[in-house]
Coordinates of C-alpha atoms in Angstrom, one line a residue:
Chain U
M5 CA -35.5 113.5 42.0
L6 CA -35.3 115.6 45.1
I7 CA -37.0 113.1 47.4
I8 CA -34.5 110.3 47.1
P9 CA -32.0 111.6 49.7
I10 CA -34.8 112.4 52.1
L11 CA -36.2 108.9 51.9
A12 CA -32.8 107.3 52.2
L13 CA -31.9 109.0 55.5
M14 CA -33.5 108.8 58.9
I15 CA -35.6 111.8 59.5
S16 CA -34.5 113.8 62.6
V17 CA -37.3 115.3 64.7
V18 CA -37.5 117.8 67.5
I19 CA -40.8 117.8 69.4
L20 CA -42.1 120.9 71.2
G21 CA -44.9 120.6 73.7
G22 CA -45.7 118.3 76.6
G23 CA -49.4 117.4 76.2
N24 CA -51.2 114.3 74.9
V25 CA -50.5 114.8 71.2
A26 CA -46.8 115.6 71.9
T27 CA -46.5 112.5 74.0
H28 CA -48.2 110.1 71.6
L29 CA -46.2 111.5 68.7
F30 CA -43.0 111.0 70.7
K31 CA -43.8 107.4 71.4
A32 CA -44.8 106.6 67.8
L33 CA -41.8 108.4 66.2
N34 CA -39.5 106.9 68.8
K35 CA -40.6 103.4 67.7
S36 CA -40.3 104.1 64.0
K37 CA -37.2 103.0 62.1
E38 CA -37.4 105.8 59.6
S39 CA -37.4 108.7 62.1
S40 CA -35.6 109.6 65.2
V41 CA -36.7 112.1 67.9
I42 CA -33.4 113.8 68.7
Q43 CA -34.7 116.3 71.3
W44 CA -37.9 117.1 73.2
Y45 CA -38.6 120.7 74.3
N46 CA -41.2 121.7 76.9
R47 CA -41.5 125.0 78.8
D48 CA -42.3 123.0 81.9
L49 CA -39.5 120.5 82.0
D50 CA -41.2 118.4 84.8
R51 CA -43.9 117.2 82.4
I52 CA -41.4 115.4 80.1
K53 CA -38.8 114.4 82.7
P54 CA -40.2 110.8 82.8
Y55 CA -38.7 110.5 79.3
A56 CA -35.3 112.0 80.1
N57 CA -33.4 108.7 79.9
T58 CA -34.9 108.0 76.4
V59 CA -34.4 111.4 74.7
P60 CA -32.5 114.6 75.4
I61 CA -34.9 117.1 76.9
T62 CA -34.7 120.9 77.3
D63 CA -36.7 123.9 78.4
D64 CA -34.4 126.4 76.6
L65 CA -35.3 127.3 73.0
N66 CA -31.7 128.5 72.6
L67 CA -30.4 125.0 73.1
L68 CA -32.5 123.5 70.3
V69 CA -30.4 121.3 68.0
Q70 CA -30.6 121.1 64.2
A71 CA -33.2 118.8 62.9
D72 CA -35.1 118.0 59.7
V73 CA -38.4 118.9 61.2
Y74 CA -39.7 120.7 64.4
I75 CA -43.2 119.6 65.5
L76 CA -45.0 122.2 67.5
A77 CA -47.6 120.1 69.4
V78 CA -48.7 122.9 71.7
N79 CA -52.0 124.6 72.5
D80 CA -53.6 126.4 69.5
D81 CA -53.1 129.8 71.1
A82 CA -49.3 129.2 71.7
I83 CA -48.4 128.2 68.2
A84 CA -47.9 131.6 66.6
K85 CA -45.7 133.0 69.5
L86 CA -43.6 129.8 69.9
S87 CA -42.9 129.6 66.1
S88 CA -41.7 133.3 66.1
E89 CA -39.5 132.7 69.2
L90 CA -37.6 129.8 67.6
P91 CA -34.0 131.1 67.2
F92 CA -33.5 129.9 63.6
E93 CA -35.1 130.2 60.2
D94 CA -35.6 128.4 56.9
R95 CA -36.1 125.1 58.6
L96 CA -39.3 123.0 58.4
V97 CA -41.6 123.8 61.3
V98 CA -45.1 122.2 61.6
H99 CA -48.0 122.4 64.0
T100 CA -50.6 119.7 64.7
S101 CA -53.7 121.7 65.1
G102 CA -57.0 121.2 63.2
S103 CA -58.1 124.8 63.4
V104 CA -55.0 127.0 63.4
S105 CA -54.0 128.5 60.0
I106 CA -50.7 127.3 58.5
Y107 CA -49.9 131.0 58.1
D108 CA -50.0 131.5 61.9
L109 CA -46.5 129.9 61.8
D110 CA -43.8 132.5 61.5
K111 CA -43.0 133.1 57.8
K112 CA -39.2 132.9 58.5
H113 CA -39.8 129.1 58.5
K114 CA -40.7 126.4 55.9
R115 CA -44.2 125.8 57.2
G116 CA -46.4 122.8 57.4
V117 CA -49.2 121.0 59.3
L118 CA -49.4 117.4 60.5
Y119 CA -53.0 117.1 61.7
P120 CA -53.7 113.8 63.3
L121 CA -57.5 113.2 63.0
Q122 CA -58.1 111.2 66.2
S123 CA -58.9 111.8 69.8
F124 CA -56.0 111.4 72.1
S125 CA -56.5 110.5 75.7
K126 CA -53.7 110.8 78.3
D127 CA -53.6 107.1 79.3
S128 CA -55.0 105.1 76.4
K129 CA -52.7 103.5 74.0
I130 CA -52.9 104.7 70.4
D131 CA -52.4 102.6 67.3
F132 CA -51.3 105.1 64.7
A133 CA -52.7 102.8 62.0
N134 CA -56.0 104.2 63.2
V135 CA -54.8 107.9 63.1
P136 CA -55.1 109.4 59.6
I137 CA -52.5 112.2 59.3
C138 CA -53.7 115.1 57.2
I139 CA -50.7 116.9 55.7
E140 CA -50.5 120.5 54.6
T141 CA -47.5 122.5 53.4
V142 CA -46.9 126.0 52.1
D143 CA -44.2 124.9 49.7
K144 CA -44.5 121.6 47.8
K145 CA -40.9 120.5 48.6
S146 CA -41.7 120.0 52.3
Y147 CA -44.5 117.5 51.5
P148 CA -42.5 114.3 50.8
L149 CA -40.6 114.5 54.1
L150 CA -43.8 114.9 56.1
K151 CA -45.5 112.1 54.3
T152 CA -42.6 109.8 55.0
L153 CA -42.6 110.8 58.6
A154 CA -46.4 110.0 58.9
V155 CA -46.0 106.7 57.1
S156 CA -43.1 105.8 59.4
M157 CA -45.6 105.8 62.3
G158 CA -47.9 103.5 60.4
S159 CA -50.5 106.1 59.7
P160 CA -52.6 106.5 56.6
T161 CA -51.9 110.0 55.2
K162 CA -53.9 112.5 53.1
R163 CA -52.7 115.7 51.6
I164 CA -55.3 118.4 52.2
N165 CA -55.6 122.1 51.9
S166 CA -56.5 124.7 54.7
D167 CA -60.3 124.7 53.9
Q168 CA -60.4 120.9 54.0
R169 CA -58.5 120.8 57.3
K170 CA -61.0 123.4 58.7
V171 CA -64.1 121.3 57.8
L172 CA -62.5 118.1 58.9
H173 CA -61.9 119.6 62.3
L174 CA -65.4 121.0 62.4
A175 CA -66.8 117.6 61.4
A176 CA -64.7 115.9 64.0
V177 CA -66.5 118.1 66.6
F178 CA -69.8 116.7 65.4
V179 CA -68.8 113.0 65.2
N180 CA -66.7 113.0 68.4
N181 CA -67.7 115.7 70.9
F182 CA -71.3 116.1 70.0
T183 CA -71.8 112.3 69.6
N184 CA -70.2 111.8 73.0
Q185 CA -72.7 114.3 74.4
L186 CA -75.6 112.3 73.0
Y187 CA -74.1 109.3 74.8
R188 CA -74.1 111.4 77.9
I189 CA -77.7 112.3 77.5
G190 CA -78.5 108.6 76.9
H191 CA -76.7 108.0 80.2
E192 CA -78.8 110.6 82.0
I193 CA -82.1 109.4 80.6
T194 CA -81.5 105.7 81.5
E195 CA -80.2 106.5 85.0
S196 CA -83.3 108.6 85.7
E197 CA -85.3 105.4 85.8
G198 CA -82.6 103.2 87.3
A199 CA -82.0 101.5 84.0
E200 CA -78.4 100.5 83.1
F201 CA -76.5 102.6 80.5
D202 CA -74.4 99.5 79.9
L203 CA -77.3 97.9 78.0
L204 CA -76.8 100.6 75.4
K205 CA -73.1 100.0 74.8
P206 CA -73.5 97.3 72.2
L207 CA -75.9 99.5 70.2
I208 CA -73.4 102.4 70.4
L209 CA -70.6 100.3 69.0
E210 CA -72.8 98.8 66.3
T211 CA -73.9 102.3 65.2
A212 CA -70.3 103.3 64.8
K213 CA -69.4 100.1 63.0
K214 CA -72.2 100.2 60.6
I215 CA -71.0 103.4 58.9
Q216 CA -67.6 101.9 58.3
D217 CA -69.3 100.1 55.4
I218 CA -72.4 102.0 54.5
S219 CA -73.1 105.7 54.4
P220 CA -74.8 107.4 57.4
F221 CA -77.7 108.2 55.0
Q222 CA -78.2 104.5 54.2
A223 CA -77.7 103.5 57.9
Q224 CA -80.5 105.7 59.3
T225 CA -83.6 104.1 60.9
G226 CA -86.0 105.0 63.7
P227 CA -89.1 107.1 64.4
A228 CA -87.8 110.3 62.9
K229 CA -87.0 108.7 59.6
R230 CA -90.3 106.8 59.6
N231 CA -92.1 110.0 60.7
D232 CA -93.7 107.9 63.5
K233 CA -95.5 110.8 65.1
K234 CA -97.0 108.7 67.9
T235 CA -93.5 107.5 69.2
I236 CA -92.0 111.0 68.7
K237 CA -94.8 112.5 70.9
K238 CA -94.3 109.8 73.5
H239 CA -90.6 110.5 73.7
L240 CA -91.0 114.2 74.0
K241 CA -93.4 113.6 76.9
I242 CA -90.9 111.4 78.8
L243 CA -88.1 114.0 78.5
E244 CA -88.2 116.2 81.5
N245 CA -85.1 118.3 80.6
K246 CA -86.1 121.2 78.3
Q247 CA -82.8 121.2 76.6
H248 CA -83.0 117.4 75.9
Q249 CA -86.5 118.1 74.4
D250 CA -84.9 120.8 72.1
I251 CA -82.2 118.5 71.0
Y252 CA -84.7 115.7 70.3
E253 CA -86.8 118.1 68.2
L254 CA -83.9 119.6 66.3
L255 CA -82.3 116.3 65.4
T256 CA -85.6 114.8 64.5
Q257 CA -86.2 117.7 62.1
S258 CA -82.6 117.4 60.8
I259 CA -83.2 113.6 60.0
Q260 CA -86.5 114.5 58.3
N261 CA -84.9 117.1 56.2
T262 CA -82.2 114.7 55.2
H263 CA -84.7 112.0 54.3
G264 CA -87.3 114.2 52.7
R265 CA -90.1 114.0 55.2
Chain X
M7 CA -89.2 75.0 92.2
L8 CA -91.4 75.8 89.3
I9 CA -88.6 76.6 86.9
I10 CA -87.0 73.1 86.8
P11 CA -89.4 71.5 84.3
I12 CA -89.2 74.6 82.1
L13 CA -85.4 74.5 82.0
A14 CA -85.3 70.8 81.4
L15 CA -87.5 70.9 78.3
M16 CA -86.9 72.5 74.9
I17 CA -88.9 75.7 74.6
S18 CA -91.3 75.7 71.7
V19 CA -91.8 79.0 69.9
V20 CA -94.1 80.4 67.3
I21 CA -92.9 83.6 65.6
L22 CA -95.4 86.1 64.2
G23 CA -94.2 88.8 61.8
G24 CA -92.0 88.9 58.7
G25 CA -89.7 91.9 59.3
N26 CA -86.0 92.2 60.3
V27 CA -86.6 91.5 64.0
A28 CA -88.7 88.4 63.3
T29 CA -86.2 87.1 60.8
H30 CA -83.1 87.6 63.1
L31 CA -85.0 86.1 66.0
F32 CA -86.0 83.1 63.9
K33 CA -82.4 82.5 62.8
A34 CA -81.1 82.8 66.4
L35 CA -83.8 80.6 68.0
N36 CA -83.5 78.1 65.2
K37 CA -79.8 77.6 65.9
S38 CA -80.3 77.3 69.7
K39 CA -80.4 73.9 71.3
E40 CA -82.7 75.0 74.1
S41 CA -85.5 76.3 71.9
S42 CA -87.3 75.3 68.8
V43 CA -89.3 77.4 66.4
I44 CA -92.2 75.1 65.6
Q45 CA -94.1 77.6 63.3
W46 CA -93.8 80.9 61.6
Y47 CA -96.8 83.1 60.9
N48 CA -97.0 86.1 58.6
R49 CA -100.0 87.8 57.1
D50 CA -98.0 88.0 53.8
L51 CA -96.8 84.5 53.3
D52 CA -94.4 85.5 50.4
R53 CA -92.0 87.3 52.8
I54 CA -91.3 84.1 54.8
K55 CA -91.5 81.6 52.0
P56 CA -87.7 81.4 51.7
Y57 CA -87.7 79.6 55.1
A58 CA -90.6 77.2 54.2
N59 CA -88.3 74.1 54.0
T60 CA -86.8 74.9 57.5
V61 CA -90.0 75.6 59.5
P62 CA -93.7 75.2 59.0
I63 CA -95.2 78.5 57.8
T64 CA -98.7 79.9 57.7
D65 CA -100.8 83.0 57.1
D66 CA -103.8 81.7 58.9
L67 CA -104.1 82.5 62.7
N68 CA -106.6 79.6 63.0
L69 CA -103.9 77.2 62.1
L70 CA -101.5 78.3 64.9
V71 CA -100.2 75.3 66.8
Q72 CA -99.8 75.1 70.6
A73 CA -96.4 76.5 71.8
D74 CA -94.7 77.6 75.0
V75 CA -94.4 81.2 73.7
Y76 CA -95.7 83.3 70.9
I77 CA -93.4 86.1 69.8
L78 CA -95.2 89.0 68.1
A79 CA -92.4 90.7 66.2
V80 CA -94.6 93.0 64.2
N81 CA -95.0 96.8 63.8
D82 CA -95.9 98.7 66.9
D83 CA -99.3 99.7 65.6
A84 CA -100.2 96.0 64.8
I85 CA -99.4 94.5 68.2
A86 CA -102.7 95.2 70.1
K87 CA -105.0 94.0 67.2
L88 CA -102.9 90.9 66.4
S89 CA -102.8 89.8 70.1
S90 CA -106.6 90.1 70.4
E91 CA -107.1 88.2 67.2
L92 CA -105.2 85.2 68.4
P93 CA -107.7 82.3 68.7
F94 CA -106.6 81.1 72.1
E95 CA -106.0 82.4 75.6
D96 CA -104.0 81.9 78.8
R97 CA -100.8 81.2 76.8
L98 CA -97.6 83.3 76.9
V99 CA -97.7 86.0 74.3
V100 CA -94.9 88.6 74.1
H101 CA -94.0 91.5 71.8
T102 CA -90.6 92.9 71.0
S103 CA -91.2 96.6 70.9
G104 CA -89.3 99.2 72.9
S105 CA -92.2 101.7 73.1
V106 CA -95.4 99.7 73.2
S107 CA -97.0 99.0 76.6
I108 CA -97.1 95.5 77.8
Y109 CA -100.8 96.1 78.5
D110 CA -101.4 96.7 74.8
L111 CA -101.3 92.9 74.6
D112 CA -104.8 91.4 75.1
K113 CA -105.4 90.6 78.7
K114 CA -106.7 87.1 77.8
H115 CA -103.0 86.1 77.4
K116 CA -100.1 85.7 79.8
R117 CA -98.2 88.8 78.7
G118 CA -94.5 89.7 78.3
V119 CA -92.0 91.7 76.4
L120 CA -88.7 90.6 74.9
Y121 CA -87.1 93.9 73.8
P122 CA -83.8 93.4 71.9
L123 CA -81.7 96.5 72.4
Q124 CA -79.9 96.6 69.1
S125 CA -80.4 98.0 65.6
F126 CA -81.3 95.3 63.1
S127 CA -80.5 95.7 59.4
K128 CA -82.0 93.5 56.8
D129 CA -78.8 92.1 55.4
S130 CA -76.2 92.3 58.2
K131 CA -75.4 89.3 60.4
I132 CA -76.3 89.7 64.0
D133 CA -74.3 88.1 66.9
F134 CA -76.9 87.9 69.7
A135 CA -74.1 88.0 72.2
N136 CA -74.2 91.8 71.3
V137 CA -77.9 92.0 71.7
P138 CA -79.0 92.7 75.3
I139 CA -82.6 91.4 75.7
C140 CA -84.7 93.4 78.1
I141 CA -87.4 91.2 79.6
E142 CA -90.7 92.3 81.1
T143 CA -93.6 90.2 82.3
V144 CA -97.0 90.9 83.9
D145 CA -96.9 87.8 86.0
K146 CA -93.6 86.7 87.6
K147 CA -94.1 83.1 86.6
S148 CA -93.5 83.8 82.9
Y149 CA -90.1 85.4 83.6
P150 CA -87.9 82.3 83.9
L151 CA -89.0 80.9 80.5
L152 CA -88.3 84.1 78.7
K153 CA -84.9 84.4 80.4
T154 CA -84.0 80.9 79.3
L155 CA -85.2 81.7 75.8
A156 CA -83.0 84.8 75.6
V157 CA -80.0 83.1 77.1
S158 CA -80.5 80.2 74.6
M159 CA -79.7 82.7 71.8
G160 CA -76.5 83.7 73.6
S161 CA -77.8 87.1 74.7
P162 CA -77.2 89.0 77.9
T163 CA -80.5 89.6 79.6
K164 CA -81.9 92.2 82.0
R165 CA -85.2 92.2 83.8
I166 CA -86.7 95.7 83.5
N167 CA -90.0 97.4 84.1
S168 CA -92.1 99.4 81.7
D169 CA -90.7 102.8 82.7
Q170 CA -87.1 101.5 82.2
R171 CA -88.0 100.0 78.8
K172 CA -89.4 103.4 77.7
V173 CA -86.3 105.3 78.7
L174 CA -84.0 102.7 77.1
H175 CA -85.9 103.0 73.9
L176 CA -85.7 106.8 74.1
A177 CA -82.0 106.7 74.9
A178 CA -81.5 104.3 72.0
V179 CA -82.9 107.0 69.7
F180 CA -80.3 109.5 71.0
V181 CA -77.3 107.1 70.8
N182 CA -78.3 105.5 67.5
N183 CA -80.5 107.6 65.3
F184 CA -79.3 111.0 66.5
T185 CA -75.7 110.0 66.6
N186 CA -76.0 108.6 63.0
Q187 CA -77.4 112.0 62.0
L188 CA -74.3 113.7 63.4
Y189 CA -72.3 111.3 61.2
R190 CA -74.4 112.4 58.3
I191 CA -73.8 116.1 59.1
G192 CA -70.1 115.3 59.3
H193 CA -70.4 113.7 55.9
E194 CA -72.1 116.8 54.4
I195 CA -69.6 119.2 55.9
T196 CA -66.5 117.3 54.7
E197 CA -67.9 116.8 51.3
S198 CA -68.7 120.5 50.9
E199 CA -64.9 121.1 50.6
G200 CA -64.1 117.9 48.8
A201 CA -62.5 116.3 51.9
E202 CA -63.0 112.6 52.5
F203 CA -65.5 111.5 55.1
D204 CA -63.5 108.2 55.3
L205 CA -60.8 110.1 57.2
L206 CA -63.3 110.5 60.1
K207 CA -64.2 106.8 60.4
P208 CA -61.4 105.8 62.8
L209 CA -62.4 108.7 65.0
I210 CA -66.0 107.7 65.0
L211 CA -65.1 104.1 66.0
E212 CA -62.7 105.3 68.7
T213 CA -65.4 107.6 70.1
A214 CA -67.8 104.6 70.5
K215 CA -65.1 102.4 71.8
K216 CA -63.9 104.8 74.5
I217 CA -67.2 104.8 76.4
Q218 CA -67.2 101.0 76.6
D219 CA -64.7 101.6 79.5
I220 CA -65.1 105.2 80.7
S221 CA -68.3 107.3 81.1
P222 CA -69.3 109.8 78.4
F223 CA -68.7 112.4 81.1
Q224 CA -65.1 111.4 81.5
A225 CA -64.6 110.9 77.8
Q226 CA -65.6 114.4 76.7
T227 CA -63.0 116.7 75.1
G228 CA -63.0 119.6 72.6
P229 CA -63.8 123.3 72.2
A230 CA -67.2 123.2 73.9
K231 CA -65.9 121.6 77.1
R232 CA -62.8 123.9 77.1
N233 CA -65.1 126.9 76.4
D234 CA -62.7 127.7 73.6
K235 CA -64.7 130.7 72.3
K236 CA -62.3 131.4 69.4
T237 CA -62.7 128.0 67.8
I238 CA -66.5 127.9 68.5
K239 CA -66.8 131.2 66.6
K240 CA -64.7 130.0 63.7
H241 CA -66.8 126.8 63.5
L242 CA -70.1 128.7 63.4
K243 CA -68.7 130.9 60.7
I244 CA -67.8 127.9 58.5
L245 CA -71.3 126.3 58.8
E246 CA -73.5 127.5 56.0
N247 CA -76.6 125.4 56.9
K248 CA -78.7 127.3 59.5
Q249 CA -79.9 124.0 61.0
H250 CA -76.3 122.8 61.4
Q251 CA -75.5 126.0 63.2
D252 CA -78.5 125.5 65.5
I253 CA -77.3 122.0 66.3
Y254 CA -73.8 123.2 66.9
E255 CA -74.9 125.8 69.3
L256 CA -77.4 123.6 71.1
L257 CA -75.0 120.7 71.6
T258 CA -72.2 123.1 72.6
Q259 CA -74.6 124.6 75.3
S260 CA -75.5 121.1 76.4
I261 CA -71.9 120.1 76.8
Q262 CA -71.2 123.3 78.8
N263 CA -74.2 122.6 81.0
T264 CA -73.0 119.1 81.7
H265 CA -69.4 120.3 82.4
G266 CA -70.4 123.4 84.4
R267 CA -69.3 126.1 82.1

């Protein structure tokens, strides 16, 4: 059993990058008893200086120490170049992106992906129990270590392939960015008449809570599903913004396609 | 002070209608110490029979008893007719619809609206602390009683006008029905590659929680806001459904308009 020595030892980690994902990963891994962040690299040292008395930091790739895994939590466009610049080979190097191919990592490394399926804000606290970590590896041997690492942060994990990661990232844009834009439009519409957006907040929360238990298909209600033409017409008349009208019509059609109207 | 006698007495209520809103209102008002449901009317008596040992029920408008307020929790299209058929006048009669005019109620009555801004499912329990009640009245004198009634269920209340109710109802379609359809599309996309929709559920909840504290404008992230053309192109290529492509493009444009791209 190859995995026994891995599970028995503390996993040593070097984090590369200074953004939100890097910072939240640092905090979660630093708290964990099964892993230890032994070095933090960032091109711009100032961004990670606040952590300098907690972890050794560096801005020099040539000073990177030996570790079990190197986590590249950098911008999508920087992943390929940074991985090729790493002055070593045959070590486990992973990125954290939802949309970058695992093969964008330089092939001199053992390659993997740790894709945290959550939205990271700078200031908000993250409970990694609510951050599913999607794991992908080129060679099977790297998988157990990455799983142990994710579990050590308290995260649920799921082994996925590249195509699954791509669609999860795409679906995340729909349920996060696009949903948030619908909230924004709701904000604009209510404010246009001096009504309070706050009144909608319990409904927004309830809508998200509902599909934790039942499918979005089952959860659907409203004028589009009922094909309530009178209300739909009224709504289109109220909307002054042409783009909001287009969105209303397109999503109404989409609901009606889903529900066979 | 006109409102003192109203506040001092228990408010007597007759509910008309047998759907989800009627049932949830009955349960909430029945629990309240400041109000009492003294009769429940429905055209189809079978639907409310399960409650017959808790409250007097009837299917005959001529048998309606005298009450402080009559709540018409019926389909939008049935409100006008039912209100004109009521065999009395000059009593307080309210409907619960987001989109029907207060003037659709017969003018022989004192007219009002109690619009609960929440999505009511048949089976799920509702905590009325999470149901803002939007109150509208034709004459000012009816307002204090309706406010007391709503507060007696534990609900936050807000006095609004017709235009505000209309835009709140419209905005509710965006943040509830349309958002739920984006969840549905996320479901379809992930399933197309055998990935698990469940992995997206924490993100969905976090997206809704985030805007409880910060505005949707501040909360926005992602490829559309960053104008990350490479990722947007990749995503459009993955989407096989033309309508999903259209929704992706339209909401991406909407985000970019909002964020000045």
